[in-house]
PDB file with SEQRES, HELIX, SHEET and CRYST1 records, atoms N, CA, C and O in Angstrom:
SEQRES   1 A   65  MET GLU LEU PRO LYS ASN ILE THR GLN ILE GLY GLU ALA          
SEQRES   2 A   65  ASP LYS HIS CYS ARG ILE TYR VAL GLU ASP TYR VAL VAL          
SEQRES   3 A   65  SER TYR ILE LYS GLN MET ASN GLY MET ALA GLN ASN LYS          
SEQRES   4 A   65  ASP ILE ALA ILE ALA LEU TYR GLY ARG LYS THR ALA GLU          
SEQRES   5 A   65  ASP GLY VAL ALA TYR LEU SER PRO MET ALA PRO GLN SER          
HELIX    1 AA1 ASP A   23  ALA A   36  1                                  14    
SHEET    1 AA1 2 ILE A   7  ILE A  10  0                                        
SHEET    2 AA1 2 ILE A  19  GLU A  22 -1                                        
SHEET    1 AA2 2 ARG A  48  GLU A  52  0                                        
SHEET    2 AA2 2 VAL A  55  SER A  59 -1                                        
CRYST1    1.000    1.000    1.000  90.00  90.00  90.00 P 1           1          
ATOM      1  N   MET A   1       6.904 -11.667   1.572  1.00  0.00           N  
ATOM      2  CA  MET A   1       6.106 -12.006   2.740  1.00  0.00           C  
ATOM      3  C   MET A   1       4.709 -11.435   2.540  1.00  0.00           C  
ATOM      4  O   MET A   1       4.546 -10.271   2.174  1.00  0.00           O  
ATOM      5  N   GLU A   2       3.724 -12.254   2.781  1.00  0.00           N  
ATOM      6  CA  GLU A   2       2.338 -11.818   2.668  1.00  0.00           C  
ATOM      7  C   GLU A   2       1.854 -11.359   4.038  1.00  0.00           C  
ATOM      8  O   GLU A   2       1.961 -12.096   5.019  1.00  0.00           O  
ATOM      9  N   LEU A   3       1.322 -10.143   4.103  1.00  0.00           N  
ATOM     10  CA  LEU A   3       0.822  -9.621   5.372  1.00  0.00           C  
ATOM     11  C   LEU A   3      -0.531 -10.238   5.696  1.00  0.00           C  
ATOM     12  O   LEU A   3      -1.345 -10.469   4.803  1.00  0.00           O  
ATOM     13  N   PRO A   4      -0.768 -10.503   6.980  1.00  0.00           N  
ATOM     14  CA  PRO A   4      -2.091 -11.004   7.378  1.00  0.00           C  
ATOM     15  C   PRO A   4      -3.161  -9.951   7.072  1.00  0.00           C  
ATOM     16  O   PRO A   4      -2.853  -8.765   6.950  1.00  0.00           O  
ATOM     17  N   LYS A   5      -4.399 -10.381   6.951  1.00  0.00           N  
ATOM     18  CA  LYS A   5      -5.498  -9.461   6.651  1.00  0.00           C  
ATOM     19  C   LYS A   5      -5.935  -8.665   7.879  1.00  0.00           C  
ATOM     20  O   LYS A   5      -6.462  -7.560   7.743  1.00  0.00           O  
ATOM     21  N   ASN A   6      -5.726  -9.207   9.057  1.00  0.00           N  
ATOM     22  CA  ASN A   6      -6.220  -8.574  10.285  1.00  0.00           C  
ATOM     23  C   ASN A   6      -5.102  -7.822  11.011  1.00  0.00           C  
ATOM     24  O   ASN A   6      -4.696  -8.201  12.110  1.00  0.00           O  
ATOM     25  N   ILE A   7      -4.607  -6.738  10.370  1.00  0.00           N  
ATOM     26  CA  ILE A   7      -3.529  -5.960  10.971  1.00  0.00           C  
ATOM     27  C   ILE A   7      -3.966  -4.516  11.161  1.00  0.00           C  
ATOM     28  O   ILE A   7      -4.885  -4.032  10.500  1.00  0.00           O  
ATOM     29  N   THR A   8      -3.289  -3.842  12.077  1.00  0.00           N  
ATOM     30  CA  THR A   8      -3.534  -2.442  12.385  1.00  0.00           C  
ATOM     31  C   THR A   8      -2.187  -1.733  12.435  1.00  0.00           C  
ATOM     32  O   THR A   8      -1.218  -2.262  12.978  1.00  0.00           O  
ATOM     33  N   GLN A   9      -2.133  -0.534  11.866  1.00  0.00           N  
ATOM     34  CA  GLN A   9      -0.909   0.263  11.957  1.00  0.00           C  
ATOM     35  C   GLN A   9      -0.925   0.992  13.289  1.00  0.00           C  
ATOM     36  O   GLN A   9      -1.940   1.576  13.668  1.00  0.00           O  
ATOM     37  N   ILE A  10       0.214   0.961  14.013  1.00  0.00           N  
ATOM     38  CA  ILE A  10       0.312   1.632  15.304  1.00  0.00           C  
ATOM     39  C   ILE A  10       1.484   2.607  15.272  1.00  0.00           C  
ATOM     40  O   ILE A  10       2.348   2.527  14.398  1.00  0.00           O  
ATOM     41  N   GLY A  11       1.505   3.513  16.218  1.00  0.00           N  
ATOM     42  CA  GLY A  11       2.629   4.440  16.345  1.00  0.00           C  
ATOM     43  C   GLY A  11       2.563   5.578  15.344  1.00  0.00           C  
ATOM     44  O   GLY A  11       1.604   5.717  14.585  1.00  0.00           O  
ATOM     45  N   GLU A  12       3.605   6.382  15.365  1.00  0.00           N  
ATOM     46  CA  GLU A  12       3.724   7.518  14.460  1.00  0.00           C  
ATOM     47  C   GLU A  12       4.174   7.017  13.088  1.00  0.00           C  
ATOM     48  O   GLU A  12       5.199   6.347  12.966  1.00  0.00           O  
ATOM     49  N   ALA A  13       3.411   7.342  12.083  1.00  0.00           N  
ATOM     50  CA  ALA A  13       3.736   6.888  10.729  1.00  0.00           C  
ATOM     51  C   ALA A  13       4.585   7.940  10.019  1.00  0.00           C  
ATOM     52  O   ALA A  13       4.349   9.142  10.143  1.00  0.00           O  
ATOM     53  N   ASP A  14       5.556   7.467   9.288  1.00  0.00           N  
ATOM     54  CA  ASP A  14       6.271   8.341   8.370  1.00  0.00           C  
ATOM     55  C   ASP A  14       6.472   7.578   7.068  1.00  0.00           C  
ATOM     56  O   ASP A  14       6.042   6.431   6.949  1.00  0.00           O  
ATOM     57  N   LYS A  15       7.118   8.201   6.098  1.00  0.00           N  
ATOM     58  CA  LYS A  15       7.211   7.557   4.797  1.00  0.00           C  
ATOM     59  C   LYS A  15       8.212   6.410   4.754  1.00  0.00           C  
ATOM     60  O   LYS A  15       8.223   5.651   3.785  1.00  0.00           O  
ATOM     61  N   HIS A  16       9.058   6.260   5.782  1.00  0.00           N  
ATOM     62  CA  HIS A  16      10.076   5.211   5.776  1.00  0.00           C  
ATOM     63  C   HIS A  16       9.823   4.094   6.781  1.00  0.00           C  
ATOM     64  O   HIS A  16      10.378   3.005   6.639  1.00  0.00           O  
ATOM     65  N   CYS A  17       9.015   4.338   7.768  1.00  0.00           N  
ATOM     66  CA  CYS A  17       8.842   3.345   8.827  1.00  0.00           C  
ATOM     67  C   CYS A  17       7.383   3.271   9.248  1.00  0.00           C  
ATOM     68  O   CYS A  17       6.772   4.277   9.609  1.00  0.00           O  
ATOM     69  N   ARG A  18       6.848   2.088   9.197  1.00  0.00           N  
ATOM     70  CA  ARG A  18       5.476   1.847   9.653  1.00  0.00           C  
ATOM     71  C   ARG A  18       5.493   0.600  10.521  1.00  0.00           C  
ATOM     72  O   ARG A  18       6.237  -0.344  10.255  1.00  0.00           O  
ATOM     73  N   ILE A  19       4.676   0.606  11.551  1.00  0.00           N  
ATOM     74  CA  ILE A  19       4.586  -0.551  12.435  1.00  0.00           C  
ATOM     75  C   ILE A  19       3.174  -1.109  12.339  1.00  0.00           C  
ATOM     76  O   ILE A  19       2.197  -0.422  12.637  1.00  0.00           O  
ATOM     77  N   TYR A  20       3.084  -2.359  11.921  1.00  0.00           N  
ATOM     78  CA  TYR A  20       1.808  -3.058  11.842  1.00  0.00           C  
ATOM     79  C   TYR A  20       1.834  -4.217  12.833  1.00  0.00           C  
ATOM     80  O   TYR A  20       2.846  -4.908  12.961  1.00  0.00           O  
ATOM     81  N   VAL A  21       0.735  -4.426  13.524  1.00  0.00           N  
ATOM     82  CA  VAL A  21       0.594  -5.581  14.408  1.00  0.00           C  
ATOM     83  C   VAL A  21      -0.745  -6.232  14.121  1.00  0.00           C  
ATOM     84  O   VAL A  21      -1.671  -5.588  13.628  1.00  0.00           O  
ATOM     85  N   GLU A  22      -0.838  -7.509  14.434  1.00  0.00           N  
ATOM     86  CA  GLU A  22      -2.111  -8.192  14.259  1.00  0.00           C  
ATOM     87  C   GLU A  22      -3.111  -7.661  15.280  1.00  0.00           C  
ATOM     88  O   GLU A  22      -2.731  -7.220  16.365  1.00  0.00           O  
ATOM     89  N   ASP A  23      -4.378  -7.709  14.927  1.00  0.00           N  
ATOM     90  CA  ASP A  23      -5.423  -7.132  15.770  1.00  0.00           C  
ATOM     91  C   ASP A  23      -5.432  -7.697  17.188  1.00  0.00           C  
ATOM     92  O   ASP A  23      -5.752  -6.978  18.134  1.00  0.00           O  
ATOM     93  N   TYR A  24      -5.085  -8.980  17.349  1.00  0.00           N  
ATOM     94  CA  TYR A  24      -5.103  -9.546  18.693  1.00  0.00           C  
ATOM     95  C   TYR A  24      -4.050  -8.884  19.579  1.00  0.00           C  
ATOM     96  O   TYR A  24      -4.220  -8.838  20.797  1.00  0.00           O  
ATOM     97  N   VAL A  25      -2.960  -8.369  18.990  1.00  0.00           N  
ATOM     98  CA  VAL A  25      -1.934  -7.661  19.757  1.00  0.00           C  
ATOM     99  C   VAL A  25      -2.512  -6.347  20.292  1.00  0.00           C  
ATOM    100  O   VAL A  25      -2.293  -5.996  21.452  1.00  0.00           O  
ATOM    101  N   VAL A  26      -3.249  -5.624  19.445  1.00  0.00           N  
ATOM    102  CA  VAL A  26      -3.896  -4.379  19.882  1.00  0.00           C  
ATOM    103  C   VAL A  26      -4.888  -4.677  21.009  1.00  0.00           C  
ATOM    104  O   VAL A  26      -4.953  -3.929  21.985  1.00  0.00           O  
ATOM    105  N   SER A  27      -5.653  -5.752  20.885  1.00  0.00           N  
ATOM    106  CA  SER A  27      -6.599  -6.135  21.945  1.00  0.00           C  
ATOM    107  C   SER A  27      -5.870  -6.423  23.250  1.00  0.00           C  
ATOM    108  O   SER A  27      -6.331  -6.024  24.320  1.00  0.00           O  
ATOM    109  N   TYR A  28      -4.744  -7.109  23.172  1.00  0.00           N  
ATOM    110  CA  TYR A  28      -3.956  -7.425  24.365  1.00  0.00           C  
ATOM    111  C   TYR A  28      -3.397  -6.149  25.005  1.00  0.00           C  
ATOM    112  O   TYR A  28      -3.418  -6.009  26.227  1.00  0.00           O  
ATOM    113  N   ILE A  29      -2.897  -5.220  24.183  1.00  0.00           N  
ATOM    114  CA  ILE A  29      -2.370  -3.964  24.711  1.00  0.00           C  
ATOM    115  C   ILE A  29      -3.486  -3.182  25.412  1.00  0.00           C  
ATOM    116  O   ILE A  29      -3.263  -2.619  26.484  1.00  0.00           O  
ATOM    117  N   LYS A  30      -4.673  -3.143  24.823  1.00  0.00           N  
ATOM    118  CA  LYS A  30      -5.804  -2.455  25.455  1.00  0.00           C  
ATOM    119  C   LYS A  30      -6.168  -3.116  26.783  1.00  0.00           C  
ATOM    120  O   LYS A  30      -6.474  -2.426  27.755  1.00  0.00           O  
ATOM    121  N   GLN A  31      -6.136  -4.439  26.828  1.00  0.00           N  
ATOM    122  CA  GLN A  31      -6.428  -5.169  28.069  1.00  0.00           C  
ATOM    123  C   GLN A  31      -5.390  -4.836  29.136  1.00  0.00           C  
ATOM    124  O   GLN A  31      -5.746  -4.604  30.292  1.00  0.00           O  
ATOM    125  N   MET A  32      -4.119  -4.811  28.766  1.00  0.00           N  
ATOM    126  CA  MET A  32      -3.059  -4.476  29.724  1.00  0.00           C  
ATOM    127  C   MET A  32      -3.211  -3.039  30.218  1.00  0.00           C  
ATOM    128  O   MET A  32      -2.993  -2.762  31.398  1.00  0.00           O  
ATOM    129  N   ASN A  33      -3.583  -2.129  29.327  1.00  0.00           N  
ATOM    130  CA  ASN A  33      -3.787  -0.740  29.704  1.00  0.00           C  
ATOM    131  C   ASN A  33      -4.927  -0.612  30.711  1.00  0.00           C  
ATOM    132  O   ASN A  33      -4.835   0.170  31.657  1.00  0.00           O  
ATOM    133  N   GLY A  34      -5.984  -1.367  30.514  1.00  0.00           N  
ATOM    134  CA  GLY A  34      -7.106  -1.350  31.454  1.00  0.00           C  
ATOM    135  C   GLY A  34      -6.721  -1.896  32.815  1.00  0.00           C  
ATOM    136  O   GLY A  34      -7.212  -1.417  33.837  1.00  0.00           O  
ATOM    137  N   MET A  35      -5.852  -2.890  32.841  1.00  0.00           N  
ATOM    138  CA  MET A  35      -5.413  -3.487  34.110  1.00  0.00           C  
ATOM    139  C   MET A  35      -4.415  -2.596  34.842  1.00  0.00           C  
ATOM    140  O   MET A  35      -4.197  -2.778  36.039  1.00  0.00           O  
ATOM    141  N   ALA A  36      -3.806  -1.636  34.144  1.00  0.00           N  
ATOM    142  CA  ALA A  36      -2.782  -0.782  34.752  1.00  0.00           C  
ATOM    143  C   ALA A  36      -3.372   0.187  35.773  1.00  0.00           C  
ATOM    144  O   ALA A  36      -2.662   0.650  36.665  1.00  0.00           O  
ATOM    145  N   GLN A  37      -4.652   0.496  35.654  1.00  0.00           N  
ATOM    146  CA  GLN A  37      -5.345   1.364  36.612  1.00  0.00           C  
ATOM    147  C   GLN A  37      -4.559   2.644  36.907  1.00  0.00           C  
ATOM    148  O   GLN A  37      -4.151   2.889  38.043  1.00  0.00           O  
ATOM    149  N   ASN A  38      -4.356   3.449  35.870  1.00  0.00           N  
ATOM    150  CA  ASN A  38      -3.680   4.753  35.978  1.00  0.00           C  
ATOM    151  C   ASN A  38      -2.207   4.666  36.353  1.00  0.00           C  
ATOM    152  O   ASN A  38      -1.634   5.670  36.774  1.00  0.00           O  
ATOM    153  N   LYS A  39      -1.584   3.524  36.218  1.00  0.00           N  
ATOM    154  CA  LYS A  39      -0.135   3.387  36.421  1.00  0.00           C  
ATOM    155  C   LYS A  39       0.534   3.422  35.062  1.00  0.00           C  
ATOM    156  O   LYS A  39      -0.066   3.040  34.057  1.00  0.00           O  
ATOM    157  N   ASP A  40       1.766   3.876  35.031  1.00  0.00           N  
ATOM    158  CA  ASP A  40       2.519   3.863  33.777  1.00  0.00           C  
ATOM    159  C   ASP A  40       2.894   2.428  33.432  1.00  0.00           C  
ATOM    160  O   ASP A  40       3.275   1.647  34.304  1.00  0.00           O  
ATOM    161  N   ILE A  41       2.780   2.090  32.152  1.00  0.00           N  
ATOM    162  CA  ILE A  41       3.205   0.766  31.691  1.00  0.00           C  
ATOM    163  C   ILE A  41       4.041   0.936  30.429  1.00  0.00           C  
ATOM    164  O   ILE A  41       3.951   1.955  29.744  1.00  0.00           O  
ATOM    165  N   ALA A  42       4.838  -0.051  30.134  1.00  0.00           N  
ATOM    166  CA  ALA A  42       5.612  -0.087  28.902  1.00  0.00           C  
ATOM    167  C   ALA A  42       5.428  -1.461  28.271  1.00  0.00           C  
ATOM    168  O   ALA A  42       5.369  -2.473  28.969  1.00  0.00           O  
ATOM    169  N   ILE A  43       5.340  -1.484  26.978  1.00  0.00           N  
ATOM    170  CA  ILE A  43       5.182  -2.737  26.243  1.00  0.00           C  
ATOM    171  C   ILE A  43       6.273  -2.788  25.188  1.00  0.00           C  
ATOM    172  O   ILE A  43       6.480  -1.821  24.454  1.00  0.00           O  
ATOM    173  N   ALA A  44       6.966  -3.908  25.111  1.00  0.00           N  
ATOM    174  CA  ALA A  44       8.053  -4.074  24.139  1.00  0.00           C  
ATOM    175  C   ALA A  44       7.654  -5.133  23.115  1.00  0.00           C  
ATOM    176  O   ALA A  44       7.076  -6.164  23.456  1.00  0.00           O  
ATOM    177  N   LEU A  45       7.971  -4.859  21.872  1.00  0.00           N  
ATOM    178  CA  LEU A  45       7.790  -5.830  20.798  1.00  0.00           C  
ATOM    179  C   LEU A  45       9.159  -6.403  20.476  1.00  0.00           C  
ATOM    180  O   LEU A  45      10.120  -5.653  20.308  1.00  0.00           O  
ATOM    181  N   TYR A  46       9.256  -7.704  20.388  1.00  0.00           N  
ATOM    182  CA  TYR A  46      10.540  -8.304  20.066  1.00  0.00           C  
ATOM    183  C   TYR A  46      10.337  -9.496  19.150  1.00  0.00           C  
ATOM    184  O   TYR A  46       9.251 -10.069  19.066  1.00  0.00           O  
ATOM    185  N   GLY A  47      11.395  -9.845  18.479  1.00  0.00           N  
ATOM    186  CA  GLY A  47      11.344 -10.962  17.550  1.00  0.00           C  
ATOM    187  C   GLY A  47      12.630 -11.029  16.761  1.00  0.00           C  
ATOM    188  O   GLY A  47      13.662 -10.514  17.192  1.00  0.00           O  
ATOM    189  N   ARG A  48      12.570 -11.652  15.622  1.00  0.00           N  
ATOM    190  CA  ARG A  48      13.737 -11.826  14.766  1.00  0.00           C  
ATOM    191  C   ARG A  48      13.569 -10.933  13.534  1.00  0.00           C  
ATOM    192  O   ARG A  48      12.556 -11.006  12.838  1.00  0.00           O  
ATOM    193  N   LYS A  49      14.570 -10.092  13.274  1.00  0.00           N  
ATOM    194  CA  LYS A  49      14.503  -9.198  12.119  1.00  0.00           C  
ATOM    195  C   LYS A  49      14.835  -9.980  10.858  1.00  0.00           C  
ATOM    196  O   LYS A  49      15.868 -10.643  10.769  1.00  0.00           O  
ATOM    197  N   THR A  50      13.949  -9.887   9.901  1.00  0.00           N  
ATOM    198  CA  THR A  50      14.172 -10.495   8.587  1.00  0.00           C  
ATOM    199  C   THR A  50      13.863  -9.430   7.534  1.00  0.00           C  
ATOM    200  O   THR A  50      13.224  -8.423   7.840  1.00  0.00           O  
ATOM    201  N   ALA A  51      14.300  -9.642   6.334  1.00  0.00           N  
ATOM    202  CA  ALA A  51      14.032  -8.695   5.256  1.00  0.00           C  
ATOM    203  C   ALA A  51      13.666  -9.453   3.992  1.00  0.00           C  
ATOM    204  O   ALA A  51      14.171 -10.543   3.721  1.00  0.00           O  
ATOM    205  N   GLU A  52      12.778  -8.844   3.234  1.00  0.00           N  
ATOM    206  CA  GLU A  52      12.378  -9.409   1.947  1.00  0.00           C  
ATOM    207  C   GLU A  52      12.079  -8.250   1.004  1.00  0.00           C  
ATOM    208  O   GLU A  52      11.326  -7.342   1.353  1.00  0.00           O  
ATOM    209  N   ASP A  53      12.653  -8.278  -0.162  1.00  0.00           N  
ATOM    210  CA  ASP A  53      12.465  -7.221  -1.162  1.00  0.00           C  
ATOM    211  C   ASP A  53      12.759  -5.835  -0.592  1.00  0.00           C  
ATOM    212  O   ASP A  53      12.070  -4.870  -0.922  1.00  0.00           O  
ATOM    213  N   GLY A  54      13.780  -5.734   0.264  1.00  0.00           N  
ATOM    214  CA  GLY A  54      14.185  -4.452   0.826  1.00  0.00           C  
ATOM    215  C   GLY A  54      13.321  -3.948   1.962  1.00  0.00           C  
ATOM    216  O   GLY A  54      13.512  -2.826   2.431  1.00  0.00           O  
ATOM    217  N   VAL A  55      12.368  -4.760   2.417  1.00  0.00           N  
ATOM    218  CA  VAL A  55      11.484  -4.371   3.524  1.00  0.00           C  
ATOM    219  C   VAL A  55      11.833  -5.231   4.735  1.00  0.00           C  
ATOM    220  O   VAL A  55      11.887  -6.457   4.637  1.00  0.00           O  
ATOM    221  N   ALA A  56      12.072  -4.580   5.885  1.00  0.00           N  
ATOM    222  CA  ALA A  56      12.423  -5.305   7.113  1.00  0.00           C  
ATOM    223  C   ALA A  56      11.157  -5.673   7.875  1.00  0.00           C  
ATOM    224  O   ALA A  56      10.192  -4.909   7.914  1.00  0.00           O  
ATOM    225  N   TYR A  57      11.180  -6.864   8.483  1.00  0.00           N  
ATOM    226  CA  TYR A  57      10.061  -7.367   9.272  1.00  0.00           C  
ATOM    227  C   TYR A  57      10.580  -7.854  10.611  1.00  0.00           C  
ATOM    228  O   TYR A  57      11.719  -8.310  10.717  1.00  0.00           O  
ATOM    229  N   LEU A  58       9.753  -7.756  11.621  1.00  0.00           N  
ATOM    230  CA  LEU A  58      10.038  -8.344  12.918  1.00  0.00           C  
ATOM    231  C   LEU A  58       9.122  -9.553  13.043  1.00  0.00           C  
ATOM    232  O   LEU A  58       7.910  -9.415  13.213  1.00  0.00           O  
ATOM    233  N   SER A  59       9.715 -10.735  12.955  1.00  0.00           N  
ATOM    234  CA  SER A  59       8.933 -11.979  13.004  1.00  0.00           C  
ATOM    235  C   SER A  59       8.961 -12.533  14.414  1.00  0.00           C  
ATOM    236  O   SER A  59       9.965 -12.395  15.113  1.00  0.00           O  
ATOM    237  N   PRO A  60       7.856 -13.168  14.849  1.00  0.00           N  
ATOM    238  CA  PRO A  60       7.864 -13.750  16.192  1.00  0.00           C  
ATOM    239  C   PRO A  60       8.939 -14.809  16.331  1.00  0.00           C  
ATOM    240  O   PRO A  60       9.241 -15.540  15.388  1.00  0.00           O  
ATOM    241  N   MET A  61       9.501 -14.876  17.505  1.00  0.00           N  
ATOM    242  CA  MET A  61      10.530 -15.885  17.785  1.00  0.00           C  
ATOM    243  C   MET A  61       9.841 -17.149  18.286  1.00  0.00           C  
ATOM    244  O   MET A  61       8.850 -17.085  19.013  1.00  0.00           O  
ATOM    245  N   ALA A  62      10.379 -18.293  17.886  1.00  0.00           N  
ATOM    246  CA  ALA A  62       9.847 -19.568  18.349  1.00  0.00           C  
ATOM    247  C   ALA A  62      10.166 -19.723  19.839  1.00  0.00           C  
ATOM    248  O   ALA A  62      11.239 -19.324  20.292  1.00  0.00           O  
ATOM    249  N   PRO A  63       9.234 -20.302  20.595  1.00  0.00           N  
ATOM    250  CA  PRO A  63       9.499 -20.528  22.033  1.00  0.00           C  
ATOM    251  C   PRO A  63      10.748 -21.392  22.232  1.00  0.00           C  
ATOM    252  O   PRO A  63      10.996 -22.331  21.475  1.00  0.00           O  
ATOM    253  N   GLN A  64      11.513 -21.065  23.244  1.00  0.00           N  
ATOM    254  CA  GLN A  64      12.699 -21.854  23.591  1.00  0.00           C  
ATOM    255  C   GLN A  64      12.257 -23.094  24.350  1.00  0.00           C  
ATOM    256  O   GLN A  64      11.374 -23.027  25.205  1.00  0.00           O  
ATOM    257  N   SER A  65      12.872 -24.219  24.037  1.00  0.00           N  
ATOM    258  CA  SER A  65      12.518 -25.444  24.762  1.00  0.00           C  
ATOM    259  C   SER A  65      13.628 -25.850  25.703  1.00  0.00           C  
ATOM    260  O   SER A  65      13.510 -26.858  26.399  1.00  0.00           O  
TER     261      SER A  65                                                      
END                                                                             
């Protein structure tokens, strides 16, 4: 799997697990944080787990029709 060029690593990094999201996801999270106005918020990432060459990925799920 080829990673997009416009990604950012988020969360606590360690040698076994890294979380990368596309930059537009970070922009959306920042927008949601601004709209929260000092309220607690939670954001969940979900998708379909796939693996390639021993590396696991969370791929976006296709919209249900």
